[in-house]
């Protein structure tokens, strides 16, 4: 009995080509169009496949394919991520969530096919060393993020508000106008922010907040 | 700009020097007058105490101004100057009062050698500490707040400490008093020379406190030394000179403050401009990334499709083969559109006359032999007229292809701030099985000559301009497509829906 493979990718041509090629290789392969998270999950699980080739950027209402990895692996389906994302941290996250491996869309098409075939046959597509390295990298990355965000703990609520507004693209003048305070007051707060974050300029502070994920975390914690 | 008076306005400098000379002449004149009328007629020593307090206020104000300027120019030298001046401002009235508590000898009480020596050493020490070590802003703020706390505690504790000291004679002998005043004067002169040498060597100067001010401080203490020898007039002259220094320092600080306020405004303007530019660059960069990302995905998909066709062309079904070929053709179209409109300018929507735009398309199709009628309100819709024309053209081309010979009707109306346009034909309609996937890429009816690009692209085009394109589910025969667009709110209501505005083409 040939392995059953389902392909979840918002790019139809790629998904369809992969399905055709895998069919030609003798697999029971089909492409599924992502619509909503629940629908994709239902559609995939209804076929009870052995392997799902999952894209990480699904667009539309799903967005990141990361949220599909855990439910699929929990249902006993192997997940191989096939994506244009080359960021090691994202790849490590999928591995942590239970993906069996990763193959870049940019790899030669034969490599893509071969990896999929190996994963479908239950062979490992990622060595234990590679997996450990990836997970170690993820841990290091998280520790770094935490360390980089430590100085932000010293900021007062008002300073956080000002920095958040600056990150969102505001200026000192616009922040002053929005919060009904004077420009020098905001500038004093900005100076306090610079002192606490130990940076030289407002631009640097914003760059730091964006780079170490403070702003993203703030947005996630308090949706507008 | 490198002079003893470190500010740019030459006329201001001249005026200040003149002011100091007038004050000095006044002081000497008063002392001479006092000599003539005798000390009982004019109580100059009372004048001296209040002058000392006023000088303290001047120094304090100058210090605050320098600290304010520090916020703009981040100059540590200015921070030092500000701190020293604030300390002086705090201590000047304190010395006046404390001298009378500490000393019983009238000369010593008036000049209070101990406290004045303390002030001089404190100020110079502060200067030395901050000059040798390049202070960071943080350490500076800490130093400042520590000093303020120490001074406040000193001021509060002074009367308490002074009481037990009262029986102890802290008066100095005239000779040692003279020596103390002269050595403090020498200290100021040395500081002045050192500051000047440093300025010549490194080009940095302590804002507002340069060679001139420090030398004059030395002269003040020389006057005090003279006062020990011959009490009344020289003591007053020293106080007046000190007050004059206060005025000079305050004016320098005020000039710097005015300049820094302007500089601050300019810096704000520059910051805003930089912000705008950086936002524009970020948008451009985001757009470039989006286009690159999309193009990359398209190319990768095209590669996958061609590889599949090349390697497995024999094994896959003819339908699948055909579908891959059609999809490839579409992707090339997609790629072209990505590159054709790379700047994102095409995303801009404008208000346009819906009846005219659709009317033009309809007219062309009628010339081409299609039986089509349109009833449209004359209203302004928001969108991209060329894209709307393309969508309507696609819909009419589909009707011509799939419902040959059937009449097509287009009618539109405005409701709830949106324009709705229905395009109906009386052909066989859309097969039930195709309805769900109708707007997907590369969907074609079997045996249909179409490439399938029309509906997918049409819907994308409508979405891009804030509209929509749907298939209307209806029981009867024929296909009905509904497209919507936002209408321009600036146009008055009756103009949008007026019956007189209906046209039929």
XYZ file of C-alpha atoms in Angstrom, chain B:
505
model
C 33.905 82.427 19.255
C 36.930 81.398 21.346
C 37.158 84.168 23.890
C 36.925 84.621 27.591
C 33.166 85.127 27.167
C 31.947 82.045 25.424
C 28.933 83.173 23.521
C 28.500 84.138 19.915
C 26.953 87.598 20.174
C 29.789 90.177 20.217
C 27.512 93.108 20.968
C 26.048 91.217 23.913
C 29.553 90.651 25.260
C 30.412 94.326 24.983
C 27.220 95.321 26.775
C 27.932 92.894 29.579
C 31.468 94.178 30.061
C 30.092 97.720 30.125
C 27.505 96.677 32.696
C 30.181 95.162 34.937
C 32.306 98.334 34.646
C 29.330 100.533 35.595
C 28.551 98.318 38.605
C 32.160 98.396 39.673
C 32.379 102.176 39.325
C 29.140 102.438 41.286
C 30.588 100.281 44.046
C 33.751 102.370 44.296
C 31.706 105.558 44.137
C 29.490 104.374 46.981
C 32.471 103.444 49.142
C 34.008 106.890 48.569
C 30.665 108.495 49.395
C 30.482 106.418 52.557
C 33.911 107.660 53.532
C 32.642 111.250 53.167
C 29.344 110.850 55.001
C 30.507 108.383 57.623
C 29.253 104.863 58.110
C 26.228 105.871 60.209
C 24.548 107.760 57.365
C 24.307 104.946 54.849
C 24.055 101.376 56.154
C 26.014 99.705 53.389
C 26.579 96.438 55.244
C 22.801 95.799 55.278
C 22.846 96.345 51.511
C 25.688 93.835 51.266
C 23.734 90.979 52.850
C 20.762 91.338 50.532
C 23.144 91.667 47.569
C 24.720 88.367 48.554
C 21.308 86.661 48.662
C 20.397 88.125 45.238
C 23.704 86.847 43.826
C 22.815 83.400 45.088
C 19.517 83.621 43.222
C 21.333 84.694 40.024
C 23.751 81.744 40.209
C 20.939 79.354 40.987
C 18.912 80.565 37.992
C 21.932 80.314 35.700
C 22.551 76.771 36.924
C 18.959 75.778 36.197
C 19.178 77.312 32.700
C 22.360 75.349 31.980
C 20.700 72.136 33.131
C 17.806 72.911 30.792
C 20.191 73.462 27.866
C 21.914 70.172 28.750
C 18.727 68.399 27.629
C 19.352 69.670 24.121
C 23.126 69.675 23.609
C 24.061 66.740 25.905
C 27.315 68.591 26.697
C 28.844 67.231 29.894
C 30.805 70.465 30.407
C 27.485 72.256 30.549
C 26.213 69.772 33.083
C 29.235 70.541 35.299
C 28.739 74.270 34.945
C 25.069 73.929 35.813
C 25.834 71.853 38.895
C 28.532 74.224 40.161
C 26.235 77.207 39.702
C 23.346 75.535 41.507
C 25.698 74.728 44.403
C 26.866 78.371 44.518
C 23.275 79.551 44.397
C 22.378 77.371 47.352
C 25.389 78.421 49.409
C 25.432 82.208 48.874
C 22.576 83.040 51.285
C 23.716 80.283 53.619
C 27.170 81.884 53.961
C 25.613 85.252 54.726
C 23.513 83.883 57.540
C 26.003 81.353 58.804
C 28.902 83.800 59.029
C 27.044 85.721 61.721
C 26.426 82.485 63.652
C 29.966 81.125 63.416
C 32.013 84.221 64.160
C 31.943 86.837 66.861
C 34.578 89.089 65.340
C 32.635 91.587 63.096
C 35.079 91.315 60.195
C 34.993 87.532 60.284
C 31.198 87.503 60.680
C 30.812 89.654 57.590
C 33.284 87.795 55.392
C 32.918 84.367 57.040
C 36.282 82.994 55.912
C 35.492 79.380 56.790
C 32.297 79.118 54.770
C 33.635 81.050 51.789
C 36.720 78.841 51.700
C 34.394 75.858 51.912
C 32.367 77.132 48.912
C 35.461 77.813 46.836
C 36.993 74.421 47.567
C 33.660 72.657 46.956
C 33.116 74.330 43.578
C 36.689 73.815 42.420
C 36.688 70.231 43.698
C 33.477 69.526 41.813
C 35.034 71.005 38.682
C 38.205 68.925 39.115
C 36.290 65.671 39.685
C 34.046 66.118 36.658
C 36.798 67.512 34.418
C 39.204 64.626 34.891
C 36.551 61.928 34.433
C 34.355 62.067 31.339
C 31.041 61.749 33.116
C 28.281 59.765 31.484
C 24.825 61.243 31.626
C 23.728 58.691 34.190
C 26.590 59.346 36.623
C 25.995 63.050 36.124
C 22.370 62.841 37.101
C 23.311 60.731 40.124
C 26.044 63.202 41.148
C 23.584 66.074 40.795
C 20.869 64.511 42.903
C 23.380 63.435 45.584
C 24.730 66.995 45.798
C 21.257 68.477 46.084
C 20.404 66.077 48.921
C 23.679 66.844 50.745
C 23.112 70.581 50.413
C 19.526 70.426 51.629
C 20.602 68.330 54.618
C 23.452 70.793 55.300
C 21.096 73.759 55.182
C 18.642 72.070 57.531
C 21.325 70.799 59.908
C 23.350 74.034 59.991
C 21.346 75.834 62.746
C 21.296 72.662 64.857
C 25.058 72.130 64.508
C 25.799 75.821 64.924
C 24.247 76.102 68.378
C 26.710 73.806 70.205
C 29.555 75.459 68.272
C 28.611 78.914 69.561
C 30.885 79.026 72.659
C 33.835 77.888 70.545
C 35.747 80.767 69.008
C 36.120 80.077 65.304
C 37.508 83.521 64.603
C 40.843 83.626 62.831
C 43.646 86.001 63.534
C 43.761 88.799 60.920
C 46.979 87.404 59.496
C 45.645 83.864 58.961
C 42.353 85.315 57.669
C 44.328 87.352 55.141
C 46.355 84.289 54.174
C 43.170 82.227 53.709
C 41.504 84.828 51.473
C 44.668 85.238 49.389
C 45.109 81.493 48.960
C 41.481 81.114 47.814
C 42.089 83.962 45.349
C 45.185 82.147 44.099
C 43.087 78.972 43.776
C 40.620 80.769 41.499
C 43.402 82.239 39.364
C 45.022 78.803 38.998
C 41.641 77.357 38.030
C 41.225 80.147 35.459
C 44.638 79.476 33.923
C 44.041 75.706 33.918
C 40.654 76.133 32.243
C 42.131 78.430 29.617
C 45.020 76.034 28.962
C 42.574 73.175 28.623
C 40.438 75.199 26.234
C 43.472 76.006 24.061
C 44.587 72.362 24.124
C 41.347 70.467 23.584
C 39.021 73.165 22.350
C 36.424 72.237 24.965
C 35.228 74.785 27.438
C 33.035 74.771 30.469
C 29.981 76.572 29.193
C 29.465 79.987 30.770
C 32.386 79.631 33.193
C 35.528 80.556 31.309
C 38.806 82.330 31.975
C 37.128 85.687 32.542
C 34.616 84.537 35.100
C 37.149 82.493 37.086
C 39.687 85.388 37.088
C 37.008 87.748 38.313
C 36.235 85.286 41.099
C 39.935 85.541 42.028
C 39.601 89.320 42.063
C 36.565 89.004 44.366
C 38.664 87.122 46.874
C 41.479 89.653 46.517
C 38.949 92.327 47.454
C 37.954 90.238 50.427
C 41.611 90.067 51.452
C 41.754 93.846 51.204
C 38.577 93.981 53.291
C 40.372 92.157 56.104
C 42.880 94.984 56.147
C 40.339 97.789 55.684
C 36.843 96.449 56.415
C 33.781 98.199 54.985
C 34.289 99.429 51.404
C 36.237 96.451 49.983
C 33.843 93.927 51.382
C 30.960 95.674 49.639
C 33.011 95.956 46.424
C 33.622 92.186 46.560
C 29.897 91.534 46.931
C 29.031 93.857 44.067
C 31.626 92.238 41.839
C 30.247 88.832 42.749
C 26.750 90.041 41.874
C 28.095 91.323 38.567
C 29.583 87.880 37.871
C 26.178 86.448 38.698
C 24.550 88.734 36.116
C 27.149 87.851 33.476
C 26.817 84.133 34.110
C 23.026 84.340 34.078
C 22.992 86.290 30.801
C 25.366 83.808 29.186
C 23.133 80.977 30.323
C 20.050 82.826 29.063
C 21.654 83.398 25.652
C 22.628 79.726 25.466
C 19.137 78.777 26.525
C 17.550 80.879 23.762
C 19.948 79.421 21.206
C 19.294 75.901 22.466
C 15.535 76.395 22.315
C 15.938 77.273 18.628
C 18.349 74.394 18.146
C 15.856 72.140 19.902
C 13.124 73.207 17.509
C 15.427 72.641 14.559
C 16.373 69.243 15.983
C 12.677 68.417 16.333
C 12.035 69.430 12.742
C 15.020 67.359 11.598
C 13.802 64.418 13.669
C 10.345 64.663 12.079
C 11.835 64.902 8.588
C 14.107 61.947 9.283
C 11.107 60.080 10.576
C 9.136 60.746 7.381
C 12.045 59.689 5.205
C 12.671 56.552 7.235
C 8.959 55.655 7.091
C 9.009 56.077 3.309
C 12.093 53.882 3.038
C 10.556 51.248 5.292
C 7.412 51.196 3.143
C 9.522 50.897 0.016
C 11.587 48.130 1.562
C 8.475 46.266 2.714
C 7.042 46.537 -0.759
C 10.264 45.301 -2.318
C 10.291 42.375 0.096
C 6.675 41.546 -0.725
C 7.304 41.659 -4.452
C 10.478 39.599 -4.115
C 8.710 37.085 -1.940
C 5.780 36.770 -4.351
C 8.043 36.558 -7.387
C 10.169 33.927 -5.689
C 7.136 31.825 -4.880
C 5.835 32.150 -8.424
C 9.176 31.126 -9.893
C 9.539 28.177 -7.511
C 6.040 26.993 -8.386
C 6.771 27.379 -12.093
C 9.949 25.382 -11.657
C 8.068 22.649 -9.829
C 5.453 22.552 -12.605
C 7.975 22.422 -15.451
C 10.046 19.757 -13.680
C 6.940 17.692 -13.157
C 6.032 18.065 -16.823
C 9.561 17.203 -17.959
C 10.195 14.266 -15.638
C 6.747 12.796 -15.189
C 4.954 14.109 -18.255
C 4.241 10.601 -19.520
C 2.903 9.250 -16.234
C 0.359 11.875 -15.283
C -3.107 12.186 -16.739
C -3.674 14.390 -19.791
C -6.070 16.543 -17.717
C -3.462 17.133 -15.083
C -0.939 17.906 -17.787
C -3.267 20.424 -19.366
C -3.988 21.988 -15.980
C -0.272 22.359 -15.266
C 0.278 24.049 -18.623
C -2.583 26.469 -18.111
C -1.450 27.256 -14.598
C 2.040 27.922 -15.915
C 0.638 30.400 -18.414
C -1.250 32.109 -15.599
C 1.767 32.286 -13.354
C 3.689 34.019 -16.099
C 0.834 36.517 -16.257
C 0.999 36.883 -12.474
C 4.763 37.426 -12.599
C 4.346 40.048 -15.278
C 1.788 41.900 -13.184
C 4.145 41.821 -10.195
C 6.879 43.477 -12.194
C 4.613 45.688 -14.272
C 3.352 47.536 -11.210
C 6.316 47.330 -8.864
C 5.981 50.684 -7.155
C 2.531 50.002 -5.795
C 1.193 53.166 -7.470
C -1.503 51.050 -9.066
C -3.025 50.551 -5.640
C -4.270 54.117 -5.491
C -8.026 54.422 -5.887
C -9.864 57.401 -7.260
C -13.459 58.484 -7.633
C -14.820 57.869 -11.102
C -18.127 57.841 -12.935
C -19.347 54.263 -12.878
C -21.904 54.688 -15.695
C -19.320 56.075 -18.048
C -16.677 53.425 -17.370
C -19.029 50.437 -17.611
C -20.888 52.167 -20.453
C -17.692 52.260 -22.533
C -17.047 48.544 -22.080
C -20.666 47.708 -22.863
C -20.570 49.840 -25.994
C -17.497 47.998 -27.301
C -19.068 44.585 -26.645
C -22.262 45.670 -28.414
C -20.251 46.690 -31.437
C -18.693 43.239 -31.215
C -22.145 41.683 -31.488
C -23.043 40.886 -27.865
C -26.649 41.536 -26.871
C -26.016 43.533 -23.712
C -28.021 46.199 -21.905
C -26.898 48.256 -18.923
C -28.911 50.333 -16.451
C -26.649 52.161 -14.083
C -26.942 55.054 -11.613
C -24.762 58.003 -12.466
C -22.647 57.862 -9.331
C -19.035 58.224 -8.302
C -17.468 54.974 -7.154
C -14.067 54.626 -5.479
C -11.719 52.299 -7.245
C -9.517 51.913 -10.281
C -11.538 52.522 -13.448
C -9.213 50.520 -15.733
C -9.390 47.494 -13.427
C -13.166 47.688 -13.170
C -13.360 47.873 -16.970
C -11.144 44.801 -17.168
C -13.362 42.870 -14.738
C -16.578 43.764 -16.594
C -14.890 42.850 -19.849
C -13.892 39.457 -18.379
C -17.431 38.794 -17.189
C -18.887 39.695 -20.589
C -16.278 37.562 -22.352
C -17.236 34.630 -20.117
C -20.927 35.175 -20.888
C -20.166 35.291 -24.606
C -18.197 32.049 -24.329
C -20.381 29.985 -22.007
C -23.807 31.370 -22.876
C -23.587 31.960 -26.621
C -26.436 34.031 -28.009
C -27.916 34.796 -24.614
C -28.768 38.415 -23.829
C -26.763 39.914 -20.961
C -28.131 42.568 -18.611
C -26.141 44.779 -16.290
C -27.867 46.828 -13.642
C -26.506 48.669 -10.685
C -27.725 50.565 -7.634
C -26.337 52.116 -4.488
C -27.235 50.806 -1.047
C -25.529 51.210 2.305
C -22.665 53.249 0.918
C -21.758 50.596 -1.640
C -22.412 50.268 -5.307
C -23.756 46.875 -6.384
C -23.696 45.803 -10.006
C -25.317 42.558 -11.225
C -24.217 40.966 -14.483
C -26.778 38.350 -15.604
C -26.911 36.069 -18.604
C -29.575 33.549 -19.598
C -27.228 30.741 -20.562
C -26.827 27.289 -18.989
C -25.437 28.735 -15.718
C -22.537 27.459 -13.688
C -22.494 23.700 -13.000
C -23.165 23.026 -9.323
C -19.894 21.115 -8.931
C -17.875 24.093 -10.103
C -19.516 26.737 -7.953
C -17.328 26.324 -4.887
C -14.056 26.431 -6.720
C -15.105 28.863 -9.398
C -12.808 31.661 -8.266
C -9.744 29.483 -7.698
C -6.736 29.680 -9.961
C -6.818 27.585 -13.135
C -10.418 26.535 -12.959
C -11.934 25.688 -16.288
C -14.931 23.753 -17.438
C -13.993 20.579 -19.239
C -13.731 21.141 -22.919
C -13.796 24.862 -22.417
C -11.417 26.856 -24.556
C -10.808 29.416 -21.766
C -7.581 29.682 -19.899
C -9.449 30.097 -16.629
C -7.527 33.179 -15.710
C -10.479 35.549 -15.863
C -12.447 34.974 -12.688
C -9.534 34.482 -10.334
C -7.790 37.620 -11.511
C -11.081 39.534 -11.663
C -11.840 38.777 -8.045
C -8.295 39.712 -6.976
C -8.605 42.990 -8.864
C -11.924 43.801 -7.165
C -10.533 42.955 -3.723
C -7.497 45.145 -4.303
C -9.702 48.182 -4.826
C -11.876 47.484 -1.792
C -14.700 45.786 -3.697
C -15.830 42.209 -4.205
C -16.950 39.780 -6.882
C -19.362 36.961 -6.059
C -21.459 34.409 -7.854
C -25.101 34.923 -6.909
C -26.822 31.692 -5.952
C -30.177 31.673 -7.681
C -32.715 28.997 -8.599
C -33.339 29.909 -12.262
C -31.144 29.331 -15.291
C -28.282 31.610 -16.228
C -25.288 32.875 -14.306
C -25.482 35.995 -12.134
C -22.333 37.709 -10.902
C -22.485 40.519 -8.344
C -19.701 43.008 -7.999
C -19.501 45.772 -5.389
C -17.398 48.859 -4.927
C -17.339 51.556 -2.254
C -18.956 54.828 -3.364
C -17.411 58.252 -2.917
C -18.985 59.777 0.188
C -18.229 63.322 -0.889
C -20.937 63.177 -3.519
C -24.395 64.257 -2.301
C -26.944 61.478 -1.829
C -29.519 62.577 -4.438
C -26.857 62.767 -7.095
C -25.987 59.151 -6.482
C -29.467 57.730 -6.681
C -31.316 60.340 -8.707
C -33.712 58.791 -11.217
C -32.712 61.423 -13.758
C -29.186 60.085 -13.600
C -30.095 56.625 -14.852
C -28.721 55.838 -18.225
C -29.321 52.921 -20.434
C -26.835 51.770 -22.952
